[in-house]
Amino acid sequence: MSDRPTVVRAQGPQRDCLTPEKPTKQVAIIGHDAPADVRTGPEFTRRDVSLGGASAERTEGRGADGRHLGWLRIPSRRLMVSVRTHDPEIARRILDSARLVSVDHNGCPARRPPEKRPAPTHPTARSAMAPANPSSISLCYYGASADTLLTSARLSGQEAAALAAALSSAAPGPNPDVDPKECALPPAPPPADAVLLVEDAAGRGAVHVAFSGCSGRGLDNGALRARVNQPLIHRIMAPLGTGFAFHGDLSR
């Protein structure tokens, strides 16, 4: 909680340091729609707007600590952009800059892929979870509670090769389901938390990564399944800059 401006995407589980946010802090957050967080009152103005053809609500005003506050809610996408700044012009410019896209700057679909298993499109899919030396790996994180892309990152060079090696060295899977005494198993496994888009000169493939639910956990490239463990999840999630949670023992 420094005095530096912060942009937050996919705010997930985090250590609670009991550090209050100072009035000097400037923040922009892109995340799930949370209408309870939007202030109301005579000091705030609300208006209906359109964002790429989608209906949205925009609220702006000044908070009790002197900062200029703003929210842009897109209910149909379950998304919200919120800002807290010193300058009303900065808050306005951030909200004005919001755009809805179908594919983001890292090549990640804005909506979680509907299929339960990816198509094994890469030539190496039946022999390895990921190609040995990918030119890039896009990390597309959707989380467990919505089908909207929360955040993404793209790895290349040694970072991409290291992740590909970790994926391909994972133990054959999938992970066993959590003991029903510890976690209520759903009728069907939940969708993947993240989709990894792996590309090299031979083509492109996808690896689904599931870890937050009680069942259906593991890696899946459409032809092979393998287990996830905490170090591998750390390797995937660290570039995304967001926390994560899982149930049960991933080491079994």
Short mmCIF file of C-alpha atoms in Angstrom, two decimals:
data_model
loop_
_atom_site.label_atom_id
_atom_site.label_comp_id
_atom_site.label_asym_id
_atom_site.label_seq_id
_atom_site.Cartn_x
_atom_site.Cartn_y
_atom_site.Cartn_z
CA MET A 1 0.00 0.00 0.00
CA SER A 2 2.50 2.58 -1.22
CA ASP A 3 1.72 6.14 -2.30
CA ARG A 4 2.38 5.21 -5.92
CA PRO A 5 -0.57 4.90 -8.35
CA THR A 6 -1.77 1.32 -8.76
CA VAL A 7 -3.71 -0.50 -11.47
CA VAL A 8 -5.44 -3.67 -10.24
CA ARG A 9 -6.80 -6.49 -12.39
CA ALA A 10 -8.33 -9.73 -11.10
CA GLN A 11 -8.10 -8.82 -7.44
CA GLY A 12 -8.02 -12.25 -5.82
CA PRO A 13 -7.01 -13.78 -2.49
CA GLN A 14 -4.31 -11.71 -0.80
CA ARG A 15 -2.54 -11.35 2.51
CA ASP A 16 -4.43 -9.10 4.89
CA CYS A 17 -1.81 -6.73 6.30
CA LEU A 18 -4.40 -4.44 7.93
CA THR A 19 -2.90 -1.51 6.01
CA PRO A 20 -5.49 1.18 5.29
CA GLU A 21 -5.58 2.91 1.92
CA LYS A 22 -4.35 6.47 2.35
CA PRO A 23 -6.21 9.44 0.78
CA THR A 24 -2.97 10.07 -1.16
CA LYS A 25 -3.36 6.77 -3.03
CA GLN A 26 -4.58 6.73 -6.64
CA VAL A 27 -6.13 3.49 -7.87
CA ALA A 28 -7.79 2.09 -10.98
CA ILE A 29 -9.43 -1.34 -10.71
CA ILE A 30 -10.77 -3.57 -13.49
CA GLY A 31 -12.77 -6.43 -12.04
CA HIS A 32 -16.07 -8.14 -11.43
CA ASP A 33 -19.23 -6.08 -11.21
CA ALA A 34 -19.86 -5.16 -7.56
CA PRO A 35 -22.77 -2.68 -7.43
CA ALA A 36 -22.67 -2.56 -3.63
CA ASP A 37 -19.32 -0.74 -3.94
CA VAL A 38 -20.79 2.13 -5.97
CA ARG A 39 -21.49 5.24 -3.88
CA THR A 40 -24.77 7.09 -4.07
CA GLY A 41 -25.88 10.49 -2.80
CA PRO A 42 -26.24 14.09 -3.96
CA GLU A 43 -22.45 14.43 -4.38
CA PHE A 44 -22.45 11.69 -7.03
CA THR A 45 -23.93 11.82 -10.51
CA ARG A 46 -25.13 8.71 -12.31
CA ARG A 47 -25.97 8.32 -15.99
CA ASP A 48 -26.67 5.51 -18.44
CA VAL A 49 -24.10 5.12 -21.21
CA SER A 50 -23.27 2.65 -23.98
CA LEU A 51 -19.93 0.86 -24.29
CA GLY A 52 -19.42 -0.93 -27.59
CA GLY A 53 -23.16 -1.47 -27.88
CA ALA A 54 -23.45 -2.77 -24.30
CA SER A 55 -25.51 -0.87 -21.74
CA ALA A 56 -23.45 0.55 -18.89
CA GLU A 57 -23.83 2.79 -15.85
CA ARG A 58 -21.39 5.57 -15.04
CA THR A 59 -21.17 7.22 -11.61
CA GLU A 60 -18.80 10.05 -10.65
CA GLY A 61 -18.27 12.31 -7.67
CA ARG A 62 -15.97 13.37 -4.88
CA GLY A 63 -15.46 11.27 -1.77
CA ALA A 64 -15.19 12.38 1.82
CA ASP A 65 -11.37 12.05 1.73
CA GLY A 66 -11.13 14.51 -1.17
CA ARG A 67 -10.37 12.03 -3.92
CA HIS A 68 -12.37 11.98 -7.14
CA LEU A 69 -14.22 8.70 -7.52
CA GLY A 70 -15.77 7.01 -10.52
CA TRP A 71 -17.36 3.71 -11.53
CA LEU A 72 -18.26 2.24 -14.89
CA ARG A 73 -20.48 -0.84 -14.61
CA ILE A 74 -21.23 -3.19 -17.51
CA PRO A 75 -23.84 -5.56 -16.02
CA SER A 76 -24.14 -7.82 -19.09
CA ARG A 77 -20.41 -8.61 -18.85
CA ARG A 78 -20.34 -8.58 -15.04
CA LEU A 79 -17.50 -6.06 -15.25
CA MET A 80 -16.72 -2.82 -13.48
CA VAL A 81 -13.98 -0.21 -13.75
CA SER A 82 -13.51 1.91 -10.63
CA VAL A 83 -11.12 4.81 -10.05
CA ARG A 84 -9.91 6.93 -7.12
CA THR A 85 -7.72 9.86 -8.16
CA HIS A 86 -6.53 13.29 -7.04
CA ASP A 87 -7.51 14.96 -10.30
CA PRO A 88 -11.05 14.73 -11.72
CA GLU A 89 -9.61 14.92 -15.25
CA ILE A 90 -7.55 11.76 -14.68
CA ALA A 91 -10.62 9.93 -13.38
CA ARG A 92 -12.63 11.07 -16.40
CA ARG A 93 -9.91 10.06 -18.87
CA ILE A 94 -9.61 6.57 -17.36
CA LEU A 95 -13.36 5.97 -17.57
CA ASP A 96 -13.48 7.46 -21.09
CA SER A 97 -10.71 5.08 -22.20
CA ALA A 98 -12.62 1.87 -21.35
CA ARG A 99 -13.34 -0.37 -24.34
CA LEU A 100 -14.95 -3.78 -24.74
CA VAL A 101 -13.03 -6.22 -26.96
CA SER A 102 -13.61 -9.80 -28.05
CA VAL A 103 -9.88 -10.66 -27.87
CA ASP A 104 -7.44 -8.76 -25.66
CA HIS A 105 -3.91 -7.51 -26.40
CA ASN A 106 -2.36 -10.86 -25.36
CA GLY A 107 -4.62 -12.86 -27.68
CA CYS A 108 -6.96 -14.05 -24.92
CA PRO A 109 -10.70 -14.37 -25.67
CA ALA A 110 -12.80 -12.01 -23.57
CA ARG A 111 -15.16 -14.91 -22.86
CA ARG A 112 -14.08 -18.21 -21.41
CA PRO A 113 -13.97 -20.88 -24.16
CA PRO A 114 -17.20 -22.94 -23.85
CA GLU A 115 -15.69 -26.34 -24.58
CA LYS A 116 -14.83 -28.60 -21.65
CA ARG A 117 -11.69 -29.88 -23.38
CA PRO A 118 -9.53 -27.99 -25.88
CA ALA A 119 -9.07 -29.36 -29.37
CA PRO A 120 -5.64 -31.06 -29.65
CA THR A 121 -4.61 -28.86 -32.56
CA HIS A 122 -0.85 -28.72 -31.99
CA PRO A 123 1.15 -31.54 -33.69
CA THR A 124 2.87 -32.45 -30.38
CA ALA A 125 -0.34 -32.56 -28.31
CA ARG A 126 -0.41 -36.38 -28.10
CA SER A 127 3.23 -36.67 -27.04
CA ALA A 128 3.70 -33.67 -24.71
CA MET A 129 1.50 -31.29 -22.77
CA ALA A 130 3.24 -28.34 -24.49
CA PRO A 131 5.83 -27.94 -27.27
CA ALA A 132 9.41 -27.73 -26.01
CA ASN A 133 10.35 -24.27 -27.30
CA PRO A 134 7.23 -22.15 -27.80
CA SER A 135 7.57 -18.70 -29.29
CA SER A 136 4.92 -17.49 -26.81
CA ILE A 137 2.46 -18.61 -24.17
CA SER A 138 -0.56 -16.40 -23.46
CA LEU A 139 -1.92 -16.85 -19.94
CA CYS A 140 -5.68 -16.21 -19.97
CA TYR A 141 -7.16 -16.15 -16.46
CA TYR A 142 -10.92 -16.44 -15.98
CA GLY A 143 -11.15 -17.60 -12.38
CA ALA A 144 -13.95 -19.71 -10.97
CA SER A 145 -16.91 -17.35 -10.60
CA ALA A 146 -17.44 -15.77 -14.03
CA ASP A 147 -16.88 -16.47 -17.72
CA THR A 148 -15.29 -13.08 -18.36
CA LEU A 149 -11.53 -12.71 -18.81
CA LEU A 150 -10.10 -11.21 -15.63
CA THR A 151 -6.49 -10.64 -16.61
CA SER A 152 -3.82 -11.98 -18.93
CA ALA A 153 -0.10 -12.04 -19.65
CA ARG A 154 2.15 -13.27 -22.43
CA LEU A 155 5.45 -15.09 -21.95
CA SER A 156 8.18 -15.49 -24.55
CA GLY A 157 11.80 -16.64 -24.72
CA GLN A 158 13.20 -18.47 -21.69
CA GLU A 159 10.11 -17.77 -19.59
CA ALA A 160 7.85 -19.48 -22.12
CA ALA A 161 10.26 -22.41 -22.50
CA ALA A 162 10.49 -22.87 -18.72
CA LEU A 163 6.72 -22.94 -18.32
CA ALA A 164 6.34 -25.36 -21.25
CA ALA A 165 8.89 -27.69 -19.66
CA ALA A 166 7.06 -27.54 -16.33
CA LEU A 167 3.76 -28.36 -18.02
CA SER A 168 5.20 -31.32 -19.90
CA SER A 169 6.96 -32.71 -16.81
CA ALA A 170 3.76 -32.72 -14.72
CA ALA A 171 2.73 -36.13 -13.40
CA PRO A 172 0.05 -37.93 -15.44
CA GLY A 173 -3.33 -36.97 -14.11
CA PRO A 174 -5.82 -35.66 -13.50
CA ASN A 175 -5.65 -34.76 -9.80
CA PRO A 176 -7.94 -36.86 -7.61
CA ASP A 177 -11.12 -35.17 -6.41
CA VAL A 178 -11.15 -33.65 -2.96
CA ASP A 179 -12.65 -35.81 -0.19
CA PRO A 180 -16.41 -35.04 -0.15
CA LYS A 181 -16.10 -34.63 3.64
CA GLU A 182 -13.85 -31.62 3.02
CA CYS A 183 -15.56 -30.12 -0.04
CA ALA A 184 -18.97 -30.59 -1.61
CA LEU A 185 -18.44 -32.10 -5.06
CA PRO A 186 -20.56 -30.44 -7.78
CA PRO A 187 -22.63 -32.51 -10.26
CA ALA A 188 -20.09 -31.66 -12.97
CA PRO A 189 -16.49 -30.42 -12.73
CA PRO A 190 -16.18 -26.62 -12.94
CA PRO A 191 -14.58 -25.03 -16.02
CA ALA A 192 -10.87 -24.30 -16.28
CA ASP A 193 -9.55 -21.42 -14.20
CA ALA A 194 -7.03 -20.50 -16.90
CA VAL A 195 -6.43 -21.23 -20.57
CA LEU A 196 -2.84 -21.24 -21.82
CA LEU A 197 -2.44 -20.52 -25.54
CA VAL A 198 0.86 -22.08 -26.63
CA GLU A 199 2.35 -21.23 -30.02
CA ASP A 200 5.44 -22.16 -31.98
CA ALA A 201 6.42 -22.49 -35.65
CA ALA A 202 4.44 -25.75 -35.95
CA GLY A 203 1.14 -24.29 -34.82
CA ARG A 204 -0.95 -23.29 -31.85
CA GLY A 205 -2.52 -25.29 -29.06
CA ALA A 206 -4.32 -24.73 -25.77
CA VAL A 207 -3.88 -26.12 -22.28
CA HIS A 208 -6.76 -25.86 -19.81
CA VAL A 209 -5.70 -25.43 -16.19
CA ALA A 210 -8.17 -26.18 -13.39
CA PHE A 211 -7.28 -25.95 -9.70
CA SER A 212 -9.79 -23.97 -7.63
CA GLY A 213 -12.64 -26.48 -7.59
CA CYS A 214 -13.12 -29.75 -5.74
CA SER A 215 -13.15 -31.92 -8.85
CA GLY A 216 -11.81 -31.93 -12.40
CA ARG A 217 -8.47 -30.43 -11.36
CA GLY A 218 -5.41 -30.69 -13.54
CA LEU A 219 -3.98 -29.88 -16.98
CA ASP A 220 -5.68 -30.83 -20.25
CA ASN A 221 -4.44 -30.16 -23.79
CA GLY A 222 -7.25 -32.16 -25.42
CA ALA A 223 -5.16 -35.30 -25.81
CA LEU A 224 -3.28 -35.58 -22.51
CA ARG A 225 -4.18 -34.88 -18.89
CA ALA A 226 -1.74 -34.19 -16.08
CA ARG A 227 -1.72 -33.04 -12.48
CA VAL A 228 -1.25 -29.56 -11.10
CA ASN A 229 0.59 -28.80 -7.87
CA GLN A 230 1.21 -25.62 -5.96
CA PRO A 231 4.61 -24.77 -7.53
CA LEU A 232 3.14 -25.14 -11.03
CA ILE A 233 0.15 -22.94 -10.16
CA HIS A 234 2.56 -20.35 -8.75
CA ARG A 235 4.52 -20.42 -12.03
CA ILE A 236 1.32 -19.83 -14.02
CA MET A 237 -0.21 -17.21 -11.74
CA ALA A 238 2.86 -15.11 -10.83
CA PRO A 239 3.03 -13.27 -14.21
CA LEU A 240 -0.67 -12.40 -13.80
CA GLY A 241 -0.09 -10.58 -10.50
CA THR A 242 -3.13 -12.01 -8.74
CA GLY A 243 -3.71 -14.45 -5.92
CA PHE A 244 -5.33 -17.87 -6.07
CA ALA A 245 -6.94 -20.47 -3.85
CA PHE A 246 -7.52 -24.22 -4.01
CA HIS A 247 -9.18 -26.96 -1.97
CA GLY A 248 -7.61 -30.07 -0.54
CA ASP A 249 -4.15 -31.51 -1.04
CA LEU A 250 -2.72 -30.99 -4.53
CA SER A 251 0.27 -33.21 -3.80
CA ARG A 252 -1.71 -36.47 -3.72
#
